[in-house]
PDB file of C-alpha atoms in Angstrom:
ATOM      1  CA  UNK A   1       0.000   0.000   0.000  1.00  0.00           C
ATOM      2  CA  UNK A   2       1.371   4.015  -0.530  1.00  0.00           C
ATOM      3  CA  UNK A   3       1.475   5.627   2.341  1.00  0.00           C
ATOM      4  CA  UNK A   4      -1.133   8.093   3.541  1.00  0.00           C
ATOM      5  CA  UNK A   5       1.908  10.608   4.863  1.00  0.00           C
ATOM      6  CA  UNK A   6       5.230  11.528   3.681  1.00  0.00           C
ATOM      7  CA  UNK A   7       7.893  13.971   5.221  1.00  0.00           C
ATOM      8  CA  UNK A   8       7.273  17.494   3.237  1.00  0.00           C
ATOM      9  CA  UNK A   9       9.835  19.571   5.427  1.00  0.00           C
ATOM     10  CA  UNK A  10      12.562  19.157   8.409  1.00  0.00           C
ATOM     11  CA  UNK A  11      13.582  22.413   9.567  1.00  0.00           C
ATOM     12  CA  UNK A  12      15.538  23.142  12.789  1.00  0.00           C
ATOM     13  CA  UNK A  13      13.878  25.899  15.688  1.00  0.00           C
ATOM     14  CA  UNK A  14      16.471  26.070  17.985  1.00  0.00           C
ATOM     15  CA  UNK A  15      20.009  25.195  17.613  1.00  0.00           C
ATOM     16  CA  UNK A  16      20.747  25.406  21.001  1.00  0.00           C
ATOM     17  CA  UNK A  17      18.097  22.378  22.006  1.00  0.00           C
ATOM     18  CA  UNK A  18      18.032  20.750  18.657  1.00  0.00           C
ATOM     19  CA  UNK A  19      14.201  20.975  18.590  1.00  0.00           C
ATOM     20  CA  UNK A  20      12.931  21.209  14.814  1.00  0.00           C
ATOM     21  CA  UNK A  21       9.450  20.912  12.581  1.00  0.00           C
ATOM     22  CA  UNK A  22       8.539  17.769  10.816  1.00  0.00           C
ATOM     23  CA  UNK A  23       6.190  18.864   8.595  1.00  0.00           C
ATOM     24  CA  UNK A  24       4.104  16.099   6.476  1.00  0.00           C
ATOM     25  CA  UNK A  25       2.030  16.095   3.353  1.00  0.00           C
ATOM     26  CA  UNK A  26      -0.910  14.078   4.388  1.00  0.00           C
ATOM     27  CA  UNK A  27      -3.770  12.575   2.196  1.00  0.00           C
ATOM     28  CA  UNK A  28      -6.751  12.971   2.382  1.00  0.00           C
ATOM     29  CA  UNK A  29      -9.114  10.266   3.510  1.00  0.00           C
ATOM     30  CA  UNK A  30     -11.321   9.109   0.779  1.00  0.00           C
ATOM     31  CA  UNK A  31     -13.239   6.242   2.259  1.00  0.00           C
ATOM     32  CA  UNK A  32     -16.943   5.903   1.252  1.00  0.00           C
ATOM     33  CA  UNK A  33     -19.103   7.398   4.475  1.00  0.00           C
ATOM     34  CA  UNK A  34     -16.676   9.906   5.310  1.00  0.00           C
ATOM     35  CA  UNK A  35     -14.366   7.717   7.689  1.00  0.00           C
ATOM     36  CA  UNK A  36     -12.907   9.249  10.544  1.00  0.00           C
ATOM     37  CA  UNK A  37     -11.873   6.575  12.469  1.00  0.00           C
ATOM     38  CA  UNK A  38      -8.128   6.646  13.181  1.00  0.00           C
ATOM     39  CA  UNK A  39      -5.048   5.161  11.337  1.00  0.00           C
ATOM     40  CA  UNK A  40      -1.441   5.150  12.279  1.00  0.00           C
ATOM     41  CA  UNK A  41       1.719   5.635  11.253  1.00  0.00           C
ATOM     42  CA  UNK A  42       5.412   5.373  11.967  1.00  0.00           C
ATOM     43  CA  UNK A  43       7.483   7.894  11.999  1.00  0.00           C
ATOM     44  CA  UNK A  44      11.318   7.140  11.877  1.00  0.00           C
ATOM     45  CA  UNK A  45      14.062   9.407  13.240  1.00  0.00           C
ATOM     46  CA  UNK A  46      17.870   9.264  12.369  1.00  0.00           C
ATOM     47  CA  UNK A  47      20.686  11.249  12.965  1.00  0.00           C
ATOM     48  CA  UNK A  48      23.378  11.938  10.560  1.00  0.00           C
ATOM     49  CA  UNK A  49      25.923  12.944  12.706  1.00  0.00           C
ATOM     50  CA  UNK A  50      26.187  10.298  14.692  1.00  0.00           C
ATOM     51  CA  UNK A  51      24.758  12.000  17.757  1.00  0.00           C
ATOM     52  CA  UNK A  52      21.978   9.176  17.758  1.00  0.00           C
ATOM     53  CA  UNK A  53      23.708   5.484  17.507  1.00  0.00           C
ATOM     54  CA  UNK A  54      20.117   4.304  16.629  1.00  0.00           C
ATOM     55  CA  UNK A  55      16.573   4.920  15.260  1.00  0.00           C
ATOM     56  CA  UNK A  56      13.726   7.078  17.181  1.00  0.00           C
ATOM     57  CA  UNK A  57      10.390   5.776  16.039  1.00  0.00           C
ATOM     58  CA  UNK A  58       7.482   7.924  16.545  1.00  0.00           C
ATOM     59  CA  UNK A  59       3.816   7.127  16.344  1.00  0.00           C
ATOM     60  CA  UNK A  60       1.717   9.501  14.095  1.00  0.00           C
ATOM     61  CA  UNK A  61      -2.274   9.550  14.283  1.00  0.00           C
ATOM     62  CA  UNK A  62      -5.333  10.807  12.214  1.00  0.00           C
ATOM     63  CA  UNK A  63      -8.184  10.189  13.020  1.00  0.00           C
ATOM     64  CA  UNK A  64     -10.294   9.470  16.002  1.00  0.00           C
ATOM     65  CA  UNK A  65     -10.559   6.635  18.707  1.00  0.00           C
ATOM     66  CA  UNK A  66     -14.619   4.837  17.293  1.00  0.00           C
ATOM     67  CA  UNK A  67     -16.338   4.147  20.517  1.00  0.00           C
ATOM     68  CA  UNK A  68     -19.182   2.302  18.593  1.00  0.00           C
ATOM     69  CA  UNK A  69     -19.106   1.479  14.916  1.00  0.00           C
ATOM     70  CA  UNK A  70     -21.034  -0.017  12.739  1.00  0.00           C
ATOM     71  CA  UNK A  71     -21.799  -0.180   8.876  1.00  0.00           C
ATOM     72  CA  UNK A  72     -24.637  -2.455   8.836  1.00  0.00           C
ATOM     73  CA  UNK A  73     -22.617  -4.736   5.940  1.00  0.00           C
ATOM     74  CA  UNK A  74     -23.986  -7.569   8.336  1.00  0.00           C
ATOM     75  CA  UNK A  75     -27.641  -6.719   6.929  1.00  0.00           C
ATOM     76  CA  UNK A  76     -28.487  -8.807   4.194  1.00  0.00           C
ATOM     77  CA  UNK A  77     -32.202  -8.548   3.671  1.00  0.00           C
ATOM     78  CA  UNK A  78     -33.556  -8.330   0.353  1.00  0.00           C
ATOM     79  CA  UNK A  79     -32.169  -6.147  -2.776  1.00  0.00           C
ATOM     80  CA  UNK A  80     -29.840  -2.468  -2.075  1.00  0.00           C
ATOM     81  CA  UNK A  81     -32.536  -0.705  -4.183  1.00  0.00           C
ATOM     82  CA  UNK A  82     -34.331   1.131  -1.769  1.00  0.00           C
ATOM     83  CA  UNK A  83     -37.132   1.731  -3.754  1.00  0.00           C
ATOM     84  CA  UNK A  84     -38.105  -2.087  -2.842  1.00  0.00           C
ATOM     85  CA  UNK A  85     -39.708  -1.924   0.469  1.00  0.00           C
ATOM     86  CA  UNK A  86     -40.904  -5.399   0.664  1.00  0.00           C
ATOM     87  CA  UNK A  87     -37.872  -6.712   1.945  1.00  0.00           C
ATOM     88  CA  UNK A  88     -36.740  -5.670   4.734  1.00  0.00           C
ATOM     89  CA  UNK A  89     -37.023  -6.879   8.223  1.00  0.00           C
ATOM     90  CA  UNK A  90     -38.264  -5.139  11.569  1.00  0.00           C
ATOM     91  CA  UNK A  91     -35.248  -4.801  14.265  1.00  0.00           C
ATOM     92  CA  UNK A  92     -37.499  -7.706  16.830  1.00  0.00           C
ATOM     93  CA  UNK A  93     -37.022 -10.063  14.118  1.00  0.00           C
ATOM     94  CA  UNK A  94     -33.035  -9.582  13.369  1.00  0.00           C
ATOM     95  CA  UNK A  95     -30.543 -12.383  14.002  1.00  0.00           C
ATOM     96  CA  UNK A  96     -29.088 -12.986  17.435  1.00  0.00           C
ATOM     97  CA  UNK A  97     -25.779 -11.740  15.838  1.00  0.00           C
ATOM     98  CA  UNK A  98     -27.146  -8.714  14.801  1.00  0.00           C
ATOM     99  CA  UNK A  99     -29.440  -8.061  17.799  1.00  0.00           C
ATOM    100  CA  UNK A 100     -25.654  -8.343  19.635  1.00  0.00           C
ATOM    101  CA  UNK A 101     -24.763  -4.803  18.322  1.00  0.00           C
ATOM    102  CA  UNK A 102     -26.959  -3.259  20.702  1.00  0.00           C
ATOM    103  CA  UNK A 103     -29.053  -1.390  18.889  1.00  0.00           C
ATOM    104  CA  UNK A 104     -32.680  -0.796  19.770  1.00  0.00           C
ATOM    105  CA  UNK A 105     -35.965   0.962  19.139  1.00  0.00           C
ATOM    106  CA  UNK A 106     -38.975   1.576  20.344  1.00  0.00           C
ATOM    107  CA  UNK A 107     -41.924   0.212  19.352  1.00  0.00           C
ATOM    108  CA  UNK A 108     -44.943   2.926  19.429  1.00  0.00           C
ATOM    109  CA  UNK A 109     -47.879   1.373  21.479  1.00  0.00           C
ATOM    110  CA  UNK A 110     -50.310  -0.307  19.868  1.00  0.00           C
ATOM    111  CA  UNK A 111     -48.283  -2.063  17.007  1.00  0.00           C
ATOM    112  CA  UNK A 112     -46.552  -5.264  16.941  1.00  0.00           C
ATOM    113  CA  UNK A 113     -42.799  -4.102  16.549  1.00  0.00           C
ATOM    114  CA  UNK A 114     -41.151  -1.080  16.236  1.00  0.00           C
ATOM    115  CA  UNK A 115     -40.692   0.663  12.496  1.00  0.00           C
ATOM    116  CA  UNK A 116     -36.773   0.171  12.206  1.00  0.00           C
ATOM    117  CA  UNK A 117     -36.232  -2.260   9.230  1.00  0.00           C
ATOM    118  CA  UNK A 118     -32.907  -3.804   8.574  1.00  0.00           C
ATOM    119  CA  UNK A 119     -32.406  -3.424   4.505  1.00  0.00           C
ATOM    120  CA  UNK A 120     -29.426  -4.723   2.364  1.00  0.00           C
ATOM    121  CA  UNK A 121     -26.491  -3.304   3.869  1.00  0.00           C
ATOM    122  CA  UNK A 122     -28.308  -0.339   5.749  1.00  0.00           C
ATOM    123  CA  UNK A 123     -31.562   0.531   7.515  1.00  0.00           C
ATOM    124  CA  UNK A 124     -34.907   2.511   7.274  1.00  0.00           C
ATOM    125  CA  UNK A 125     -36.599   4.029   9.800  1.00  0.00           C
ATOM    126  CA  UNK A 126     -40.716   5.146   9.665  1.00  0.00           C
ATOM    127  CA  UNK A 127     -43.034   3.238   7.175  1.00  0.00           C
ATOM    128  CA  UNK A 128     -45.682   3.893   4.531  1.00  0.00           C
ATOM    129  CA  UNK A 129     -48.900   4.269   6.806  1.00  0.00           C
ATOM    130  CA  UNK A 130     -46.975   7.192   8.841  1.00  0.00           C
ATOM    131  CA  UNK A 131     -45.405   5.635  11.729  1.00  0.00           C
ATOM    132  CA  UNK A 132     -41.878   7.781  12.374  1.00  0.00           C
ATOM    133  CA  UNK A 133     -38.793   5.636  14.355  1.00  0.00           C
ATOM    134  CA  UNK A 134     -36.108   5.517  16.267  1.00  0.00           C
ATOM    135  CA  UNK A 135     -32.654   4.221  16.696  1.00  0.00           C
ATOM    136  CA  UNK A 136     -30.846   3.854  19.960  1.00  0.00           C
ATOM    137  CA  UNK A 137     -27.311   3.302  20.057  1.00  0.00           C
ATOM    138  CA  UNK A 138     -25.474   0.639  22.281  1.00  0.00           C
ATOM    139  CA  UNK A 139     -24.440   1.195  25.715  1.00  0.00           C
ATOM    140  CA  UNK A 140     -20.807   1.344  25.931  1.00  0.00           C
ATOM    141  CA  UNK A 141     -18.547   2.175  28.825  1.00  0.00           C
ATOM    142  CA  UNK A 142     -15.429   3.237  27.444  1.00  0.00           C
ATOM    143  CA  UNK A 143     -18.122   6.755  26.990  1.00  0.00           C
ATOM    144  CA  UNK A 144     -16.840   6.873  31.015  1.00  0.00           C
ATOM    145  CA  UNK A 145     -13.464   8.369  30.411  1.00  0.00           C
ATOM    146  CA  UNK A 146     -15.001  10.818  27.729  1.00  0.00           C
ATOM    147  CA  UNK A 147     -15.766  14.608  27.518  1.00  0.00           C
ATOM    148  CA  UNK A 148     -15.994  15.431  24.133  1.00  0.00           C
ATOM    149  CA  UNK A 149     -17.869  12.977  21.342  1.00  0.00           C
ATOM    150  CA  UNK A 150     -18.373  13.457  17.333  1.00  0.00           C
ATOM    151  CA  UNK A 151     -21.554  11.347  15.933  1.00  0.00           C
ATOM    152  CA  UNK A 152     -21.420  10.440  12.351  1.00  0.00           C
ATOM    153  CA  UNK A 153     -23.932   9.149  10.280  1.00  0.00           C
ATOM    154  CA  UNK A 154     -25.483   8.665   6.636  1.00  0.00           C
ATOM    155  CA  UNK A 155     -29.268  10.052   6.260  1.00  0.00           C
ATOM    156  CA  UNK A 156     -31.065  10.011   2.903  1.00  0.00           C
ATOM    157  CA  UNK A 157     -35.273  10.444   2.741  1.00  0.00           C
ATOM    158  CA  UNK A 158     -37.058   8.322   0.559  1.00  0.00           C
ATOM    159  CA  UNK A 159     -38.656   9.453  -2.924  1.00  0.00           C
ATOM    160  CA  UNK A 160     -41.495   7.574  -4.472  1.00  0.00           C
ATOM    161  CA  UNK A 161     -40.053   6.112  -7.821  1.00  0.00           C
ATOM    162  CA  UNK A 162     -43.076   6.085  -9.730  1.00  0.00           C
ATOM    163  CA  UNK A 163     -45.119   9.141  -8.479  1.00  0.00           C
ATOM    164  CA  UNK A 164     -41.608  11.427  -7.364  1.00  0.00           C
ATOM    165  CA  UNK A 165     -43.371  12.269  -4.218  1.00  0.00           C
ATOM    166  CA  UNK A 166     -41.282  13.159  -1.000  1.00  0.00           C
ATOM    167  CA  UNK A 167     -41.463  12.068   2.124  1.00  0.00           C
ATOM    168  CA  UNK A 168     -40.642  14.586   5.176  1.00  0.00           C
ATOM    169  CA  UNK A 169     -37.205  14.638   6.244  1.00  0.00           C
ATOM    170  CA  UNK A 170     -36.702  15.560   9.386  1.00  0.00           C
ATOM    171  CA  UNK A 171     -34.361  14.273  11.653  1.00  0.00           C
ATOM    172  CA  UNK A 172     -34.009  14.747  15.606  1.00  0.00           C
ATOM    173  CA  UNK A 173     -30.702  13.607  17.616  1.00  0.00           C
ATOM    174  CA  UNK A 174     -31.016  13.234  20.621  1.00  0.00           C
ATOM    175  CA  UNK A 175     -28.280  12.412  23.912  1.00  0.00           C
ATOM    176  CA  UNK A 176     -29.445  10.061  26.719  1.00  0.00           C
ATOM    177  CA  UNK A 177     -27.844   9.439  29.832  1.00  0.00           C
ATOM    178  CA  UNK A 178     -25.566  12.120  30.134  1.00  0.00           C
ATOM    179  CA  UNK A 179     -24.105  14.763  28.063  1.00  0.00           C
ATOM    180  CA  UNK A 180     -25.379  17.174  25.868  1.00  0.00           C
ATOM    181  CA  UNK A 181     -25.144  18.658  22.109  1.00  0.00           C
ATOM    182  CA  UNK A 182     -22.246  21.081  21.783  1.00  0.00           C
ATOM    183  CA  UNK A 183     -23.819  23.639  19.863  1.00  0.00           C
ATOM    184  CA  UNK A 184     -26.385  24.542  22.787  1.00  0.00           C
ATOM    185  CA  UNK A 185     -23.562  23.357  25.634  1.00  0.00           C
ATOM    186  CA  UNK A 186     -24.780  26.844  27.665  1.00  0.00           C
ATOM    187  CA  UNK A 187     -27.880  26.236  27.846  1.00  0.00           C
ATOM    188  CA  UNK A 188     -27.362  22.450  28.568  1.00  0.00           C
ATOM    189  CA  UNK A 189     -29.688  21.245  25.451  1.00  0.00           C
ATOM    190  CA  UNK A 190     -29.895  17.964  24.624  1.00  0.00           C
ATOM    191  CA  UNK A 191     -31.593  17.717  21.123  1.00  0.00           C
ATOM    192  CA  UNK A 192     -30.863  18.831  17.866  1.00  0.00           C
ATOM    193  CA  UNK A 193     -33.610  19.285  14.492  1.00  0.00           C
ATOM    194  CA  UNK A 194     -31.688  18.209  11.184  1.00  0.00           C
ATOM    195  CA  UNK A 195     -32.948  17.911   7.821  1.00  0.00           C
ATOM    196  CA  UNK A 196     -32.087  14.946   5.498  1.00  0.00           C
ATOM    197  CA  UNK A 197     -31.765  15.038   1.691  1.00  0.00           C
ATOM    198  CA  UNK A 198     -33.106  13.250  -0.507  1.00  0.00           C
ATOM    199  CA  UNK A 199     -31.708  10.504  -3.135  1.00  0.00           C
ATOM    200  CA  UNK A 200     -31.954  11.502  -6.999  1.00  0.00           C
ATOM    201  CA  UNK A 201     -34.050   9.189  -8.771  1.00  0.00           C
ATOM    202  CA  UNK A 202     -32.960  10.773 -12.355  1.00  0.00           C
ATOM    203  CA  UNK A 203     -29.036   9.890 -11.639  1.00  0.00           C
ATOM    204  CA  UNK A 204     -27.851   7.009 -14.223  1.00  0.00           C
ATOM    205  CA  UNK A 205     -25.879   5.859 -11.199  1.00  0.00           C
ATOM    206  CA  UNK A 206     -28.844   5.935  -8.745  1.00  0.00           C
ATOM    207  CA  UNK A 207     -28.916   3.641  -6.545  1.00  0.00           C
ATOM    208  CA  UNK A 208     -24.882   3.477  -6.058  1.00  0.00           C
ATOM    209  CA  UNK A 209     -24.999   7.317  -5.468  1.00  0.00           C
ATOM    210  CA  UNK A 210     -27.635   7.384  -3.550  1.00  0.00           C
ATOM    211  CA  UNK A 211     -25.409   8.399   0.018  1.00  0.00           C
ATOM    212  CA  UNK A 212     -23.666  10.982  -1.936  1.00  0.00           C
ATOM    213  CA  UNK A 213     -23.653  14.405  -0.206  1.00  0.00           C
ATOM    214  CA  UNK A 214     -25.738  12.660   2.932  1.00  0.00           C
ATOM    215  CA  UNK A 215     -23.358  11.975   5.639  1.00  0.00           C
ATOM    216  CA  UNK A 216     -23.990  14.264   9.383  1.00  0.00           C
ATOM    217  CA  UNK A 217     -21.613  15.167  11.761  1.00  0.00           C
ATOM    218  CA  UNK A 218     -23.072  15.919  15.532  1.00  0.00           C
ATOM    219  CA  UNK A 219     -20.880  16.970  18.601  1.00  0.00           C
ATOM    220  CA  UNK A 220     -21.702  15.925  21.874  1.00  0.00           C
ATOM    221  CA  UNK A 221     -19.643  17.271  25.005  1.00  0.00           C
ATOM    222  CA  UNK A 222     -19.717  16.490  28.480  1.00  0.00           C
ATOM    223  CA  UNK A 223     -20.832  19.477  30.923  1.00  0.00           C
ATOM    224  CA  UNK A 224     -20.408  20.550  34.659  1.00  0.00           C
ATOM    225  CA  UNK A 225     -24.135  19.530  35.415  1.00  0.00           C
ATOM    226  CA  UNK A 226     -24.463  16.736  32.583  1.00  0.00           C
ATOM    227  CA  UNK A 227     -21.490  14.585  31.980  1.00  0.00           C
ATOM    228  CA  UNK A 228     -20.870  12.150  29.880  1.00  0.00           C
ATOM    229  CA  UNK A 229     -21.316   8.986  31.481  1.00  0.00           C
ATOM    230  CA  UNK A 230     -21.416   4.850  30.699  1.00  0.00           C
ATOM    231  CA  UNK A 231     -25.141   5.538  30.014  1.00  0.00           C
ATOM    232  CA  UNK A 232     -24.614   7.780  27.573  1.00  0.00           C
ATOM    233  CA  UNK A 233     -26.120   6.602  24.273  1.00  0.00           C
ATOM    234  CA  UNK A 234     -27.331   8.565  21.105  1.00  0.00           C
ATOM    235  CA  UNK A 235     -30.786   8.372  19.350  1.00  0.00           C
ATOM    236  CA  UNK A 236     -31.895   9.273  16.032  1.00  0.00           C
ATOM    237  CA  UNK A 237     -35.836   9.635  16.041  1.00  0.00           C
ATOM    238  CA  UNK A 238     -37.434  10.317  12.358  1.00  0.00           C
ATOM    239  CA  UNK A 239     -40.756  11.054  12.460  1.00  0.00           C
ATOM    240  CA  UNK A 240     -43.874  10.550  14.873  1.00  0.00           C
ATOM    241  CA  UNK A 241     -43.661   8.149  17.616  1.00  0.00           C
ATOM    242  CA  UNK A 242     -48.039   7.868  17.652  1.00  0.00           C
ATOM    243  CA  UNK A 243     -50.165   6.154  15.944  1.00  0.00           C
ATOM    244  CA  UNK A 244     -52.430   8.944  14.170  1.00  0.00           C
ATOM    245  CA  UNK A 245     -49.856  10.565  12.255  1.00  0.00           C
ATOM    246  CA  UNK A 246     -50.860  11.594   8.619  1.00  0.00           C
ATOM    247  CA  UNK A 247     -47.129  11.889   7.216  1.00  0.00           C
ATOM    248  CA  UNK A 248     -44.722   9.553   5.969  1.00  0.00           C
ATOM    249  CA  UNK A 249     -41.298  10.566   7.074  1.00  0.00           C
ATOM    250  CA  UNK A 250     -39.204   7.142   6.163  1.00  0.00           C
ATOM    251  CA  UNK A 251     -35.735   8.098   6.595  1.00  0.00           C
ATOM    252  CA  UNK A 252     -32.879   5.537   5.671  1.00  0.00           C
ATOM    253  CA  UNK A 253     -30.000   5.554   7.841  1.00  0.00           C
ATOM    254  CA  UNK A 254     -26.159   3.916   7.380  1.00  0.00           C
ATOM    255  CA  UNK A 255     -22.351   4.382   8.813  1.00  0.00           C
ATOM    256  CA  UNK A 256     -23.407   4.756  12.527  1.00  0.00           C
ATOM    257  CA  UNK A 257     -20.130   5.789  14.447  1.00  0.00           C
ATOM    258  CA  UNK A 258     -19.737   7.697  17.957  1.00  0.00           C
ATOM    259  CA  UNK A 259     -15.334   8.913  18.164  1.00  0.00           C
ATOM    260  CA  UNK A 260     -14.205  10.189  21.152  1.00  0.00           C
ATOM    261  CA  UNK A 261     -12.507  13.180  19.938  1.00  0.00           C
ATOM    262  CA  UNK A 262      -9.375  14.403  22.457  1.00  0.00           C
ATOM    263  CA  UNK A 263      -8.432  18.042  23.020  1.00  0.00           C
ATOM    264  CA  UNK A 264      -6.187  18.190  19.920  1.00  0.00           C
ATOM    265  CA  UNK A 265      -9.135  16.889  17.488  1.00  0.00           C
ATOM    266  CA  UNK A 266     -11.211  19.413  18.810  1.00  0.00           C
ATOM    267  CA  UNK A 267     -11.077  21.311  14.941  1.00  0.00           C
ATOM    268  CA  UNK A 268     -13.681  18.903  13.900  1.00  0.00           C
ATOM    269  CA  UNK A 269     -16.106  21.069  15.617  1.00  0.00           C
ATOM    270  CA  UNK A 270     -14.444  24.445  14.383  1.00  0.00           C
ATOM    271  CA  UNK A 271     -13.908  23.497  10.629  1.00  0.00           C
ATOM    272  CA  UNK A 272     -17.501  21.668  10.105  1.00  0.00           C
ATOM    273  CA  UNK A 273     -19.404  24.989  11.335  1.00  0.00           C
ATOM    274  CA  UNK A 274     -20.676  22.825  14.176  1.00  0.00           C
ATOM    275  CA  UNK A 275     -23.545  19.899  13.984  1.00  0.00           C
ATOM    276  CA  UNK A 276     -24.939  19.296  10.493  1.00  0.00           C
ATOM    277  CA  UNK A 277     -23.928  18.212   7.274  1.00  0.00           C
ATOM    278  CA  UNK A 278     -20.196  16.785   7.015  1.00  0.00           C
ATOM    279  CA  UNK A 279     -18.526  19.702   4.948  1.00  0.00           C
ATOM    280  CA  UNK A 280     -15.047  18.052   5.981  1.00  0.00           C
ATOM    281  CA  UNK A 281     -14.728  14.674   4.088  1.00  0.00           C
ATOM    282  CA  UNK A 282     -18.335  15.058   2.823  1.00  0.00           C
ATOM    283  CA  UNK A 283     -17.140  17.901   0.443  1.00  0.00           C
ATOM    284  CA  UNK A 284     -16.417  17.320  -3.200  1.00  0.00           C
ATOM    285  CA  UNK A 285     -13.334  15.534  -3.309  1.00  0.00           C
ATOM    286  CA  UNK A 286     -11.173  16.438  -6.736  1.00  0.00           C
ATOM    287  CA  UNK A 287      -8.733  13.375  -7.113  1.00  0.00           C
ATOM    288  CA  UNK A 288      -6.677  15.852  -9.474  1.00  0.00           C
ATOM    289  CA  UNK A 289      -5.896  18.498  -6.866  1.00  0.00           C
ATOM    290  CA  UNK A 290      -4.610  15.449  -4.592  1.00  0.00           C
ATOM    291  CA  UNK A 291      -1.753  14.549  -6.992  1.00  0.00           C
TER     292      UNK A 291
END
């Protein structure tokens, strides 16, 4: 494999303590689902002079530490066309392996299971008769030892194929358990309102496209009064929760990661304009300007 860094520059501070700047050309990550999870590298240092008799290796890191992760690749149900919607499969009726993840969602009362549906590869959440849903992410308590946490996800809203009719496309996050979104951190907030796109129908490469431009980033930090705890868990809730709503809002939903993000990744936050669409990796991305 080429490697993702290379040394750019190597130029000495302070003569008197030998410190110096290692600058690297880094590439850029171009992953499908805008992957932030982190890689690392070796960096070796060697002495001409012979002031060093051997090699100083130092770790180098992008990338964040992925508290949970998951792509849904394990979901095989039916065709990746997600204008079929006869094959997919509620979240009570998943394999024990998948059921294992953690996930979970809550069925609305009065019906028989709740409205998440595990497609090829992916999931959907709300139906056709206008029951919204949730998704609930795993508990995990590594979160413990965390202040700061980036959410990443893919969310597209469905269009009817033959009619072009939309769906709604809203989208609510939501932290449990401790911790709250970054964007409202003063006044302690704990929800944020997003708005999915949706998929273009029209595109000759539709459905391999269909993700394209669709990928959320949401920051979560730990606060005074709400920390971020081993309870802490994140849930994405499309639609209505009741039983008399009049509006489809089927969302579909893949790439679920929560990163603990340490002081020094703290950027994220800065350079994506806070929570919403992923304009860091989920920008255009010109292969020529790379080379």
């Amino acid at each position: 494999d080429m490697p993702w860094a290379a040394v750019l520059d190597d130029t000495a501070v302070d003569p008197l303590t030998g410190c110096r700047i290692v600058t690297l050309d880094v590439q850029r990550r171009v992953e499908t689902g805008c992957y932030y999870t982190r890689r690392t590298g070796m960096l070796i240092l060697a002495a001409t002079d012979g002031t060093l008799n051997y090699n100083r290796i130092v770790p180098v890191h992008q990338g964040s530490t992925a508290r949970v992760s998951n792509d849904f690749s394990s979901m095989k149900y039916g065709k990746t066309d997600p204008r079929f919607t006869d094959d997919e499969t509620p979240i009570d009726d998943w394999t024990t392996a998948q059921k294992d993840y953690g996930f979970s969602s809550t069925t609305i009362d009065g019906e028989e299971h709740a409205h998440c549906y595990g497609k090829n590869g992916y999931l959907k959440l709300g139906d056709d008769k206008g029951h919204g849903a949730d998704l609930i992410s795993p508990y995990t308590n590594t979160l413990r030892s965390d202040s700061l946490l980036m959410v990443s996800f893919r969310a597209v809203a469905f269009t009817d194929y033959m009619t072009g009719a939309r769906d709604d496309n809203k989208i609510t996050v939501e932290v449990l358990g401790g911790g709250v979104i970054r964007d409202f951190a003063q006044s302690e907030k704990t929800t944020i309102d997003l708005e999915a796109g949706y998929y273009d129908i029209s595109s000759e490469e539709f459905p391999e496209d269909m993700w394209e431009g669709h990928d959320f980033l949401v920051f979560v930090a730990g606060t005074k009064a709400n920390p971020i705890t081993a309870n802490t868990r994140v849930r994405i809730i499309c639609g209505s929760l009741t039983q008399n709503s009049a509006v489809n809002n089927r969302i579909y939903l893949d790439n679920f990661y929560i990163r603990r993000l340490q002081k020094v990744e703290e950027d994220y936050f800065a350079e994506n304009n806070g929570s919403g669409k992923d304009i860091i990796l989920g920008a255009p991305f010109d292969e020529e300007e790379q080379e």
